[in-house]
Amino acid sequence: MLASKLYAPTLREVPSDADVVSQQLMLRAGFMRKVANGLYSFLPLGWRSIKKIETIIREEMDASMAQEIMMPILQPAEIWKESGRWNAYGAEMMRINDRHDVEYCLGPTHEEMITTLVKNEINSYRQLPVNLYQIQSKFRDERRPRYGLMRSREFIMKDGYSFDVDEAGADASYQSMYDAYSRIFSRCGLTFRPVEADSGAIGGSNTHEFMAIAEAGEADIVHCTSCEYAANIEIGKPGVMKQDEEALAPLEVVETPHASTIEAVADMLKLPLNKTIKAVVFSIEGKVILAMVRGDHEVNEVAVQHAVNGAVEPEMATPEQLEAVGLTAGFISPVGLKQTEEFSIVVDESVMEAYNVCGGANKTDAHYININPKRDFNIDDIVVAPIRLITDEDVCPLCAAPLERSKGIEVGQVFKLGTKYSESLQATFLDQNGRPNPMVMGCYGIGVSRTLAAAIEQYHDENGIIWPRAIAPFEVVIVPINAKDEALMQASTSIYNTLLSDNVDVLLDDRKDRAGVKFKDADLIGYPLRITVSKNTLESDDVEIRVRKTGETINCPISEVLITVQDLLAQL
Ligand code: ATP
Ligand code: MG
């Protein structure tokens, strides 16, 4: 490809509404353009990288005996109503009606459609297992589309689904996809970690998220510094933090005017945060849930949902909901409270192990001091559960070594679905004894466009992108210092043709711009190797090859360019 023909308009200014580095760099370097909130067009450079990621995915999926198909994006509401998700999916689903007023959605995922497809064709154990995937645009009307390609409303996903005769088969399919995902993200050049994740109602360690480690990530993860343990903090099991035993002092009410946060109270009463307890009030389907953790801990909403067997994610309770169950916002503790049909109390395990702590007195501008939960809470009215978020002060739940915490971008997820969809959509097969059984399913997603953004989040510097070789739009750029000089252009074109003839993915920057401009663009776009052809080349027969990642430069004779480029690329 010639740079003079390439449609890659670069920008000098960072677009003001671009909130993460990957988005800024992709806009500046001419990889994509914004159409509307959460909607982007890929330009040739961006699309080349996307296609390279897709090729890696296809190769690894096909090598794992998964087969590519393509289903419609437009999905009839009917199948979603059958599975019960038409309502459950909520506002994130983009819904439309056709001219006959029949309801459809733009697929946010395809469990319903694939299960319907498979159930009509597969009826015997002899036809199983089957693993099918597609690479396609998905639509989700995200509450807050942001971070460019990382959370957009239309995005490219690889979604795959496996169907097996039993749990053991489903486990094998899951493992094979887990392994394929590890190879895919390694080949894309990402620094990533598979972590245990929340599997919602299904429970157990039935799902892993593949997290690209990056500060811009929206997920928090912990991993053990010694063993293999790694988890999304939503599911990380914190141990019980004990406190040194103390004599139980009498419960007392103290005035705490206007101190309605635990930090303000601790400050006013000169207490360390671990000698306080704090309340967070949620609602799940109208039921009010008081969650209590120590003042120095944070509530894990997913754990709260599990503790009360909630069908949906907790939301923050409204002031009206608090009032309806008699709670005084800012001054709440379980002391003296009773559970009812509309009100539950969940207390973190570490709260129960605390002594003489401070918490709300359930009236305005007052707190208790010397709460001793085992003495002062009505034990029949509370649920005790591990509902705090794991921190890096906790130890590994498997081997007790220290934990480290980091931010992750979820680039993929593998999930054991069990028979949830095959039962609701009646996808059954006849087993060896001629008896009908529901197929055991798994589903597997990769955010293709999010993976591209994650790579840039991981690999960039102040000058631009530093592509991992495998997903760079071009592997090599040749920059003749002066494109108006015919001899220089001839030498450059000859190198270009030599590289092309060996299938090196190369771009010739034949633009008549100044060398400085071309160098800047090369750094911004992030080609792994840059070959400079200058006057010196003509005199000494040497070209300069610069490695974007290290800044290292190598001089080599023109006759050795191909072998040197191959060597350098192989090391990247
Ligand atoms: P998240 O928790 O980040 O919203 P999710 O768990 O809802 O994602 P999945 O249903 O597991 O997403 O979808 C499979 C993959 O699709 C995710 O691992 C992610 O890489 C990608 N993905 C999901 N939502 C988006 C989005 N809005 N924009 C870009 N990629 C997305
Ligand atoms: Mg997910």
Coordinates of C-alpha atoms and ligand atoms in Angstrom, one line a residue:
M1 CA 0.0 0.0 0.0
L2 CA 1.1 3.5 -0.7
A3 CA 0.6 6.2 1.9
S4 CA -0.4 8.7 -0.7
K5 CA -3.4 6.5 -1.5
L6 CA -4.2 5.6 2.1
Y7 CA -7.4 7.1 3.6
A8 CA -5.9 7.8 7.0
P9 CA -6.7 11.4 8.0
T10 CA -4.6 12.3 11.1
L11 CA -5.6 15.0 13.5
R12 CA -3.2 17.4 15.3
E13 CA -5.5 18.1 18.2
V14 CA -6.7 15.6 20.8
P15 CA -10.5 15.5 20.4
S16 CA -12.0 17.1 23.6
D17 CA -14.6 14.4 24.2
A18 CA -12.2 11.5 24.0
D19 CA -11.9 10.2 27.5
V20 CA -9.2 7.4 27.2
V21 CA -5.9 7.1 25.5
S22 CA -7.0 4.4 23.1
Q23 CA -9.8 6.5 21.8
Q24 CA -7.7 9.7 21.5
L25 CA -4.9 7.8 19.6
M26 CA -7.3 6.0 17.3
L27 CA -9.0 9.3 16.4
R28 CA -5.7 11.2 16.0
A29 CA -4.0 8.5 14.0
G30 CA -7.0 8.1 11.6
F31 CA -8.1 4.6 12.7
M32 CA -11.7 5.5 13.2
R33 CA -14.2 8.4 13.4
K34 CA -17.1 9.0 15.8
V35 CA -20.6 8.9 14.3
A36 CA -22.6 9.5 17.4
N37 CA -22.4 8.6 21.1
G38 CA -21.1 5.0 21.2
L39 CA -21.0 4.6 17.4
Y40 CA -17.8 4.6 15.4
S41 CA -16.8 4.1 11.7
F42 CA -13.5 2.2 11.2
L43 CA -11.2 3.7 8.6
P44 CA -8.7 1.5 6.7
L45 CA -6.0 1.4 9.4
G46 CA -8.5 0.5 12.1
W47 CA -10.2 -2.1 10.0
R48 CA -6.9 -3.8 9.0
S49 CA -6.2 -4.3 12.7
I50 CA -9.7 -5.5 13.4
K51 CA -9.4 -8.0 10.6
K52 CA -6.1 -9.3 12.0
I53 CA -7.7 -9.9 15.4
E54 CA -10.6 -11.7 13.6
T55 CA -8.1 -13.9 11.7
I56 CA -6.4 -14.9 14.9
I57 CA -9.8 -15.7 16.5
R58 CA -10.9 -17.7 13.5
E59 CA -7.7 -19.7 13.3
E60 CA -7.9 -20.6 17.0
M61 CA -11.6 -21.3 17.0
D62 CA -11.3 -23.5 13.9
A63 CA -8.4 -25.4 15.4
S64 CA -10.6 -26.1 18.4
M65 CA -13.3 -27.7 16.2
A66 CA -15.6 -24.7 16.5
Q67 CA -17.4 -23.9 13.2
E68 CA -18.2 -20.4 11.9
I69 CA -21.8 -19.5 11.1
M70 CA -23.7 -16.2 10.6
M71 CA -27.0 -15.5 12.2
P72 CA -29.2 -12.4 11.6
I73 CA -28.6 -9.4 13.8
L74 CA -32.4 -8.7 13.8
Q75 CA -34.1 -11.1 16.2
P76 CA -37.8 -11.8 16.7
A77 CA -39.1 -10.9 20.1
E78 CA -40.9 -14.2 20.3
I79 CA -37.8 -16.3 21.1
W80 CA -36.8 -13.8 23.8
K81 CA -40.2 -14.0 25.3
E82 CA -40.0 -17.8 25.3
S83 CA -36.7 -17.7 27.3
G84 CA -38.1 -15.0 29.6
R85 CA -35.4 -12.5 28.8
W86 CA -37.5 -10.0 26.7
N87 CA -38.4 -8.2 29.9
A88 CA -35.4 -9.2 32.0
Y89 CA -32.9 -7.6 29.5
G90 CA -34.3 -4.2 30.2
A91 CA -33.3 -0.9 28.7
E92 CA -30.0 -2.2 27.3
M93 CA -31.8 -4.0 24.5
M94 CA -32.4 -2.0 21.3
R95 CA -36.0 -2.8 20.3
I96 CA -37.8 -2.1 17.0
N97 CA -41.1 -2.8 15.3
D98 CA -41.5 -3.8 11.7
R99 CA -44.2 -2.3 9.4
H100 CA -46.7 -4.9 10.7
D101 CA -45.9 -3.8 14.2
V102 CA -44.2 -7.1 15.0
E103 CA -41.5 -6.7 17.7
Y104 CA -37.8 -7.3 17.1
C105 CA -34.5 -6.5 18.8
L106 CA -31.0 -5.8 17.5
G107 CA -29.1 -8.7 19.0
P108 CA -27.2 -7.9 22.2
T109 CA -26.2 -11.6 22.2
H110 CA -27.5 -14.8 20.6
E111 CA -28.3 -17.6 23.1
E112 CA -32.0 -17.6 22.1
M113 CA -31.4 -17.6 18.4
I114 CA -28.7 -20.3 18.4
T115 CA -30.6 -22.6 20.7
T116 CA -33.7 -22.2 18.5
L117 CA -31.5 -23.0 15.5
V118 CA -29.9 -26.0 17.0
K119 CA -33.0 -27.6 18.5
N120 CA -34.6 -27.8 15.1
E121 CA -31.7 -29.8 13.6
I122 CA -30.3 -31.8 16.4
N123 CA -32.3 -34.6 18.0
S124 CA -29.8 -37.4 18.8
Y125 CA -26.8 -37.8 21.0
R126 CA -24.9 -38.9 17.9
Q127 CA -25.0 -35.3 16.6
L128 CA -23.4 -33.9 19.7
P129 CA -21.2 -32.2 20.7
V130 CA -21.4 -29.1 18.5
N131 CA -19.6 -25.8 18.9
L132 CA -20.7 -22.9 16.6
Y133 CA -19.5 -19.3 16.5
Q134 CA -19.9 -16.0 14.6
I135 CA -18.2 -12.7 14.4
Q136 CA -20.7 -9.9 14.1
S137 CA -21.9 -6.5 15.3
K138 CA -23.8 -6.5 18.6
F139 CA -26.0 -3.8 19.9
R140 CA -26.4 -2.7 23.6
D141 CA -27.9 0.6 24.6
E142 CA -25.4 1.0 27.4
R143 CA -26.4 3.3 30.3
R144 CA -23.2 5.2 29.8
P145 CA -21.5 4.6 26.5
R146 CA -17.9 5.8 27.0
Y147 CA -14.2 5.1 26.6
G148 CA -14.5 4.8 22.8
L149 CA -14.5 1.3 21.6
M150 CA -14.4 -0.1 25.1
R151 CA -18.0 0.6 25.9
S152 CA -19.8 1.4 22.7
R153 CA -23.4 0.8 21.7
E154 CA -22.6 -1.1 18.5
F155 CA -19.5 -3.3 18.7
I156 CA -17.9 -6.3 17.1
M157 CA -18.1 -9.5 19.1
K158 CA -17.1 -13.1 18.5
D159 CA -19.9 -15.1 20.2
G160 CA -19.7 -18.9 20.4
Y161 CA -22.0 -21.6 21.8
S162 CA -21.3 -25.2 22.7
F163 CA -23.9 -28.0 23.0
D164 CA -23.0 -31.2 24.8
V165 CA -24.8 -34.4 26.0
D166 CA -23.7 -34.1 29.7
E167 CA -21.8 -32.0 32.3
A168 CA -18.5 -33.8 31.5
G169 CA -18.8 -33.0 27.9
A170 CA -19.7 -29.4 28.7
D171 CA -16.7 -29.2 31.0
A172 CA -14.4 -30.4 28.1
S173 CA -15.9 -27.8 25.7
Y174 CA -15.4 -25.1 28.3
Q175 CA -11.8 -26.0 28.9
S176 CA -11.1 -26.1 25.1
M177 CA -12.6 -22.6 24.8
Y178 CA -10.6 -21.4 27.8
D179 CA -7.4 -22.7 26.2
A180 CA -8.3 -21.2 22.8
Y181 CA -8.9 -17.8 24.5
S182 CA -5.6 -17.9 26.2
R183 CA -3.9 -18.6 22.8
I184 CA -5.9 -15.8 21.1
F185 CA -5.0 -13.1 23.6
S186 CA -1.4 -14.2 23.7
R187 CA -1.2 -14.1 19.9
C188 CA -2.7 -10.6 20.0
G189 CA 0.2 -9.6 22.2
L190 CA -2.0 -8.6 25.2
T191 CA -0.9 -8.8 28.8
F192 CA -3.9 -10.6 30.3
R193 CA -5.2 -12.8 33.1
P194 CA -8.2 -15.1 33.2
V195 CA -10.1 -14.4 36.5
E196 CA -12.9 -16.2 38.2
A197 CA -16.1 -14.1 37.8
D198 CA -19.6 -13.8 38.9
S199 CA -22.0 -16.2 37.2
G200 CA -25.1 -14.7 38.5
A201 CA -27.9 -17.0 39.3
I202 CA -26.1 -20.1 38.1
G203 CA -23.4 -19.9 40.8
G204 CA -20.1 -21.8 41.3
S205 CA -16.9 -21.1 39.5
N206 CA -18.6 -21.5 36.2
T207 CA -17.2 -18.6 34.4
H208 CA -13.9 -16.8 33.7
E209 CA -13.4 -13.3 32.4
F210 CA -10.3 -12.6 30.4
M211 CA -8.9 -9.3 31.6
A212 CA -6.4 -7.2 29.8
I213 CA -4.4 -5.5 32.6
A214 CA -4.7 -1.7 32.2
E215 CA -5.3 1.3 34.4
A216 CA -8.1 2.4 32.1
G217 CA -10.0 -0.9 32.9
E218 CA -13.4 -0.7 34.5
A219 CA -13.0 -4.0 36.4
D220 CA -11.1 -4.5 39.6
I221 CA -9.3 -7.8 40.0
V222 CA -7.1 -9.5 42.6
H223 CA -4.5 -12.1 42.0
C224 CA -2.3 -14.1 44.3
T225 CA 1.4 -13.3 44.4
S226 CA 2.2 -17.0 44.8
C227 CA -0.4 -19.3 43.3
E228 CA -2.8 -19.2 40.3
Y229 CA -5.7 -17.6 42.2
A230 CA -7.2 -14.6 40.3
A231 CA -10.7 -13.2 40.6
N232 CA -12.9 -10.3 39.8
I233 CA -13.2 -8.6 43.2
E234 CA -17.0 -9.0 42.8
I235 CA -16.5 -12.7 43.4
G236 CA -13.2 -12.7 45.4
K237 CA -14.0 -14.4 48.8
P238 CA -12.6 -12.2 51.6
G239 CA -11.7 -14.0 54.8
V240 CA -13.0 -12.9 58.2
M241 CA -10.9 -10.0 59.6
K242 CA -10.7 -10.5 63.4
Q243 CA -10.0 -7.8 65.9
D244 CA -8.2 -8.1 69.2
E245 CA -10.6 -9.1 71.9
E246 CA -11.7 -6.3 74.2
A247 CA -13.9 -6.0 77.3
L248 CA -17.4 -5.1 76.2
A249 CA -18.1 -1.5 77.1
P250 CA -21.7 -0.4 77.7
L251 CA -23.7 0.8 74.7
E252 CA -24.0 4.6 74.7
V253 CA -25.6 7.2 72.4
V254 CA -23.5 10.3 71.5
E255 CA -24.5 13.4 69.6
T256 CA -23.0 13.7 66.2
P257 CA -24.6 16.7 64.6
H258 CA -24.5 16.8 60.8
A259 CA -22.0 13.9 60.7
S260 CA -23.9 11.7 58.3
T261 CA -20.9 9.9 56.7
I262 CA -18.8 7.4 58.5
E263 CA -15.7 9.4 57.7
A264 CA -17.2 12.5 59.3
V265 CA -18.2 10.5 62.4
A266 CA -14.8 8.9 62.8
D267 CA -13.2 12.3 62.4
M268 CA -15.5 13.9 65.0
L269 CA -15.1 11.1 67.6
K270 CA -11.3 10.5 66.8
L271 CA -11.9 6.9 66.0
P272 CA -10.0 4.8 63.4
L273 CA -12.3 3.7 60.6
N274 CA -12.0 0.0 61.5
K275 CA -13.7 0.9 64.8
T276 CA -16.8 2.0 63.0
I277 CA -19.4 0.3 60.9
K278 CA -21.2 1.7 58.0
A279 CA -24.6 1.2 56.3
V280 CA -25.4 1.0 52.6
V281 CA -29.1 0.6 51.8
F282 CA -30.2 -1.1 48.6
S283 CA -33.4 -2.3 47.0
I284 CA -34.0 -5.4 45.1
E285 CA -37.4 -5.7 43.4
G286 CA -38.9 -3.3 45.9
K287 CA -37.4 -5.0 49.0
V288 CA -35.2 -2.8 51.1
I289 CA -31.8 -4.3 52.1
L290 CA -29.6 -2.8 54.8
A291 CA -26.0 -3.9 54.2
M292 CA -23.4 -3.3 57.0
V293 CA -19.7 -3.4 56.6
R294 CA -16.8 -2.1 58.7
G295 CA -16.0 1.6 58.1
D296 CA -12.7 0.7 56.4
H297 CA -14.4 -1.8 54.0
E298 CA -16.5 -1.5 50.9
V299 CA -19.8 -3.3 50.2
N300 CA -19.8 -5.9 47.4
E301 CA -23.2 -5.5 45.7
V302 CA -22.9 -8.9 43.9
A303 CA -22.4 -10.6 47.3
V304 CA -25.4 -8.7 48.8
Q305 CA -27.5 -10.0 45.9
H306 CA -26.3 -13.6 46.6
A307 CA -26.8 -13.2 50.3
V308 CA -30.5 -12.4 49.9
N309 CA -31.0 -14.7 46.8
G310 CA -32.0 -11.6 44.8
A311 CA -33.2 -12.2 41.3
V312 CA -31.8 -8.9 40.0
E313 CA -28.8 -6.6 40.8
P314 CA -29.3 -4.4 43.8
E315 CA -30.1 -0.7 43.2
M316 CA -29.5 2.1 45.7
A317 CA -32.6 2.6 47.8
T318 CA -34.4 5.9 47.4
P319 CA -35.0 8.3 50.4
E320 CA -38.7 7.3 50.1
Q321 CA -37.9 3.6 50.4
L322 CA -35.7 4.3 53.5
E323 CA -38.5 6.3 55.1
A324 CA -41.1 3.6 54.4
V325 CA -39.2 1.1 56.5
G326 CA -38.3 3.6 59.2
L327 CA -34.6 4.2 58.4
T328 CA -32.9 7.5 59.2
A329 CA -30.4 8.1 56.4
G330 CA -26.9 8.7 57.6
F331 CA -27.5 7.4 61.1
I332 CA -28.3 3.7 60.5
S333 CA -27.2 0.5 62.3
P334 CA -28.9 -2.8 62.9
V335 CA -29.1 -2.2 66.7
G336 CA -32.8 -2.5 67.6
L337 CA -34.0 -3.1 64.0
K338 CA -36.2 -6.0 63.0
Q339 CA -36.5 -7.7 59.6
T340 CA -39.9 -7.7 57.9
E341 CA -41.4 -8.8 54.6
E342 CA -40.1 -5.6 53.0
F343 CA -36.9 -5.3 54.9
S344 CA -33.7 -7.4 55.3
I345 CA -30.5 -6.8 57.2
V346 CA -27.2 -8.3 55.9
V347 CA -24.1 -8.0 58.0
D348 CA -20.6 -8.7 56.9
E349 CA -18.7 -11.4 58.8
S350 CA -15.9 -9.1 59.8
V351 CA -18.4 -6.7 61.5
M352 CA -19.5 -9.6 63.7
E353 CA -15.9 -10.0 64.9
A354 CA -15.5 -6.3 65.9
Y355 CA -15.5 -4.9 69.4
N356 CA -16.8 -1.6 70.8
V357 CA -17.4 0.0 67.4
C358 CA -19.4 3.1 66.5
G359 CA -22.5 3.0 64.3
G360 CA -25.7 4.9 63.7
A361 CA -28.2 5.3 66.5
N362 CA -31.2 5.2 64.1
K363 CA -32.1 8.8 64.9
T364 CA -30.9 12.0 63.4
D365 CA -27.6 13.4 64.5
A366 CA -26.8 10.6 66.9
H367 CA -24.5 7.5 66.9
Y368 CA -23.9 4.6 69.2
I369 CA -20.5 4.0 70.6
N370 CA -19.4 0.6 72.0
I371 CA -21.6 -1.5 69.7
N372 CA -20.7 -5.1 70.1
P373 CA -22.5 -6.8 67.3
K374 CA -22.6 -10.3 68.9
R375 CA -24.2 -8.7 71.9
D376 CA -26.2 -5.9 70.4
F377 CA -27.7 -7.2 67.1
N378 CA -30.9 -9.3 67.1
I379 CA -29.3 -12.4 65.7
D380 CA -32.6 -13.8 64.4
D381 CA -33.2 -10.6 62.4
I382 CA -29.9 -10.5 60.4
V383 CA -28.2 -12.5 57.8
V384 CA -24.4 -12.8 58.3
A385 CA -22.5 -13.2 55.0
P386 CA -19.2 -12.2 53.4
I387 CA -20.4 -9.0 51.7
R388 CA -17.4 -6.8 51.7
L389 CA -15.1 -6.4 48.7
I390 CA -11.7 -8.2 49.0
T391 CA -8.8 -5.8 49.3
D392 CA -5.1 -6.2 48.9
E393 CA -4.8 -6.4 52.7
D394 CA -6.6 -9.7 52.5
V395 CA -4.7 -12.9 51.8
C396 CA -5.2 -15.5 49.1
P397 CA -8.2 -17.7 49.9
L398 CA -6.3 -20.7 48.5
C399 CA -2.8 -20.4 49.8
A400 CA -2.8 -17.4 52.2
A401 CA 0.0 -15.6 50.3
P402 CA -0.4 -11.8 49.8
L403 CA -2.8 -10.5 47.1
E404 CA -2.3 -7.8 44.5
R405 CA -5.0 -5.7 43.1
S406 CA -5.2 -4.3 39.5
K407 CA -7.5 -2.9 37.0
G408 CA -8.7 -4.9 34.0
I409 CA -10.5 -4.5 30.7
E410 CA -12.8 -7.5 30.2
V411 CA -11.9 -8.6 26.6
G412 CA -13.6 -12.0 26.8
Q413 CA -15.7 -14.3 28.9
V414 CA -16.3 -18.0 28.9
F415 CA -19.4 -19.3 30.6
K416 CA -21.0 -22.7 31.6
L417 CA -24.6 -22.1 30.9
G418 CA -25.9 -25.6 31.9
T419 CA -29.5 -26.2 30.7
K420 CA -31.0 -22.8 31.4
Y421 CA -31.7 -22.1 27.7
S422 CA -32.1 -25.6 26.5
E423 CA -34.9 -26.1 29.1
S424 CA -36.7 -22.9 28.5
L425 CA -36.5 -23.3 24.7
Q426 CA -36.9 -27.1 24.7
A427 CA -33.6 -28.0 23.0
T428 CA -33.6 -31.7 23.8
F429 CA -31.9 -34.7 22.2
L430 CA -32.6 -38.5 22.6
D431 CA -29.8 -40.2 24.6
Q432 CA -28.5 -43.8 24.0
N433 CA -31.6 -45.2 25.8
G434 CA -33.9 -43.1 23.7
R435 CA -34.8 -40.8 26.5
P436 CA -35.1 -37.0 26.0
N437 CA -32.5 -34.8 27.7
P438 CA -31.8 -31.1 27.6
M439 CA -28.5 -30.2 25.9
V440 CA -25.8 -28.8 28.2
M441 CA -24.6 -25.5 26.9
G442 CA -21.7 -23.1 27.2
C443 CA -21.3 -19.6 25.7
Y444 CA -18.1 -17.8 24.9
G445 CA -17.7 -14.1 23.9
I446 CA -14.8 -11.9 22.8
G447 CA -15.0 -8.2 22.4
V448 CA -13.1 -7.8 19.1
S449 CA -13.3 -4.0 19.0
R450 CA -12.6 -3.8 22.7
T451 CA -9.5 -6.0 22.3
L452 CA -8.1 -3.4 19.8
A453 CA -8.6 -0.6 22.3
A454 CA -7.1 -2.7 25.1
A455 CA -4.0 -3.3 23.1
I456 CA -3.5 0.4 22.7
E457 CA -4.2 1.1 26.4
Q458 CA -1.3 -1.3 27.1
Y459 CA 1.1 -0.3 24.4
H460 CA 1.6 3.4 23.7
D461 CA 3.8 6.3 24.7
E462 CA 3.6 10.1 24.4
N463 CA 4.3 9.9 20.6
G464 CA 1.6 7.4 19.8
I465 CA 0.7 3.7 19.5
I466 CA 3.2 0.9 19.8
W467 CA 1.4 -2.1 18.1
P468 CA 2.1 -5.7 19.0
R469 CA 3.2 -7.0 15.6
A470 CA 0.3 -9.4 15.1
I471 CA -2.4 -6.8 15.1
A472 CA -0.5 -3.7 13.7
P473 CA -2.3 -2.3 10.6
F474 CA 1.0 -2.6 8.7
E475 CA 4.2 -4.3 10.1
V476 CA 6.7 -2.0 8.4
V477 CA 6.7 1.5 7.0
I478 CA 9.3 2.6 4.5
V479 CA 10.1 6.3 4.7
P480 CA 12.0 7.9 1.9
I481 CA 13.4 11.2 3.4
N482 CA 12.5 13.1 0.2
A483 CA 9.9 11.6 -2.1
K484 CA 10.7 14.2 -4.7
D485 CA 14.1 12.7 -5.2
E486 CA 13.8 10.1 -7.9
A487 CA 16.8 8.0 -7.0
L488 CA 15.6 7.8 -3.4
M489 CA 12.1 6.8 -4.5
Q490 CA 13.6 4.1 -6.8
A491 CA 15.6 2.6 -4.0
S492 CA 12.6 2.8 -1.7
T493 CA 10.3 1.2 -4.2
S494 CA 12.8 -1.6 -4.8
I495 CA 12.9 -2.4 -1.0
Y496 CA 9.1 -2.2 -0.9
N497 CA 8.8 -4.7 -3.7
T498 CA 11.4 -7.0 -2.1
L499 CA 9.4 -7.0 1.2
L500 CA 6.1 -7.4 -0.6
S501 CA 7.3 -10.4 -2.5
D502 CA 7.9 -12.1 0.8
N503 CA 4.5 -11.2 2.1
V504 CA 5.8 -8.6 4.6
D505 CA 2.9 -6.3 5.4
V506 CA 4.5 -3.1 4.3
L507 CA 3.5 0.5 3.6
L508 CA 5.6 2.9 1.5
D509 CA 5.3 6.5 2.6
D510 CA 5.6 8.1 -0.8
R511 CA 3.9 11.3 0.3
K512 CA 5.7 14.5 -0.7
D513 CA 5.7 15.8 2.9
R514 CA 8.7 16.7 5.0
A515 CA 10.5 13.9 6.7
G516 CA 9.6 15.2 10.1
V517 CA 5.9 14.9 9.4
K518 CA 6.3 11.4 8.1
F519 CA 8.3 10.3 11.2
K520 CA 5.7 11.8 13.5
D521 CA 2.9 10.0 11.7
A522 CA 4.9 6.7 11.7
D523 CA 5.3 7.0 15.5
L524 CA 1.6 8.0 16.0
I525 CA 0.3 5.2 13.9
G526 CA 2.7 2.9 15.6
Y527 CA 4.2 0.6 12.8
P528 CA 6.5 -1.9 14.6
L529 CA 9.4 -1.2 12.2
R530 CA 10.3 1.9 10.2
I531 CA 12.9 1.8 7.4
T532 CA 14.5 5.2 6.5
V533 CA 15.9 5.6 3.0
S534 CA 18.1 8.7 2.9
K535 CA 20.9 10.2 0.8
N536 CA 23.2 8.2 3.0
T537 CA 21.5 5.0 1.7
L538 CA 22.4 5.9 -1.9
E539 CA 26.0 6.7 -0.9
S540 CA 26.8 3.8 1.5
D541 CA 24.1 1.3 0.4
D542 CA 22.8 1.3 4.0
V543 CA 19.3 1.8 5.3
E544 CA 18.3 2.5 8.9
I545 CA 15.7 0.3 10.5
R546 CA 14.1 1.6 13.7
V547 CA 12.1 -0.6 16.2
R548 CA 9.1 1.4 17.4
K549 CA 8.9 -0.5 20.7
T550 CA 12.5 0.0 21.9
G551 CA 13.6 3.0 19.8
E552 CA 16.6 0.9 18.8
T553 CA 18.1 1.6 15.3
I554 CA 20.0 -0.8 13.1
N555 CA 21.8 -0.1 9.9
C556 CA 22.0 -2.8 7.3
P557 CA 22.9 -3.1 3.6
I558 CA 20.0 -2.9 1.2
S559 CA 20.7 -6.5 0.2
E560 CA 20.0 -7.6 3.8
V561 CA 16.9 -5.6 4.4
L562 CA 14.5 -8.6 4.0
I563 CA 16.4 -10.9 6.3
T564 CA 16.9 -8.2 8.9
V565 CA 13.3 -7.2 8.8
Q566 CA 12.2 -10.9 9.2
D567 CA 14.6 -11.3 12.1
L568 CA 13.4 -8.2 13.9
L569 CA 9.7 -9.0 13.3
A570 CA 10.2 -12.5 14.7
Q571 CA 11.5 -11.0 17.9
L572 CA 8.4 -8.7 18.4
Ligands
ATP1 P1 -19.4 -5.5 30.6 O1 -19.5 -6.2 31.9 O2 -18.1 -4.9 30.3 O3 -20.6 -4.7 30.3 P2 -20.5 -8.0 29.6 O4 -20.0 -8.9 30.6 O5 -21.9 -7.4 29.6 O6 -19.5 -6.7 29.5 P3 -20.5 -10.1 27.7 O7 -22.0 -10.3 27.6 O8 -19.7 -11.0 28.4 O9 -20.2 -8.6 28.2 O10 -20.0 -9.9 26.2 C1 -18.8 -10.5 25.7 C2 -17.7 -9.5 25.4 O11 -18.2 -8.4 24.6 C3 -17.2 -8.9 26.7 O12 -16.2 -9.7 27.3 C4 -16.6 -7.6 26.1 O13 -15.2 -7.8 25.7 C5 -17.4 -7.3 24.9 N1 -18.4 -6.2 25.2 C6 -19.5 -6.2 26.0 N2 -20.1 -5.0 26.0 C7 -19.4 -4.2 25.2 C8 -19.5 -2.8 24.8 N3 -20.5 -2.1 25.2 N4 -18.6 -2.3 24.0 C9 -17.6 -3.0 23.5 N5 -17.4 -4.3 23.9 C10 -18.3 -4.9 24.7
MG2 MG -18.9 -10.5 30.4

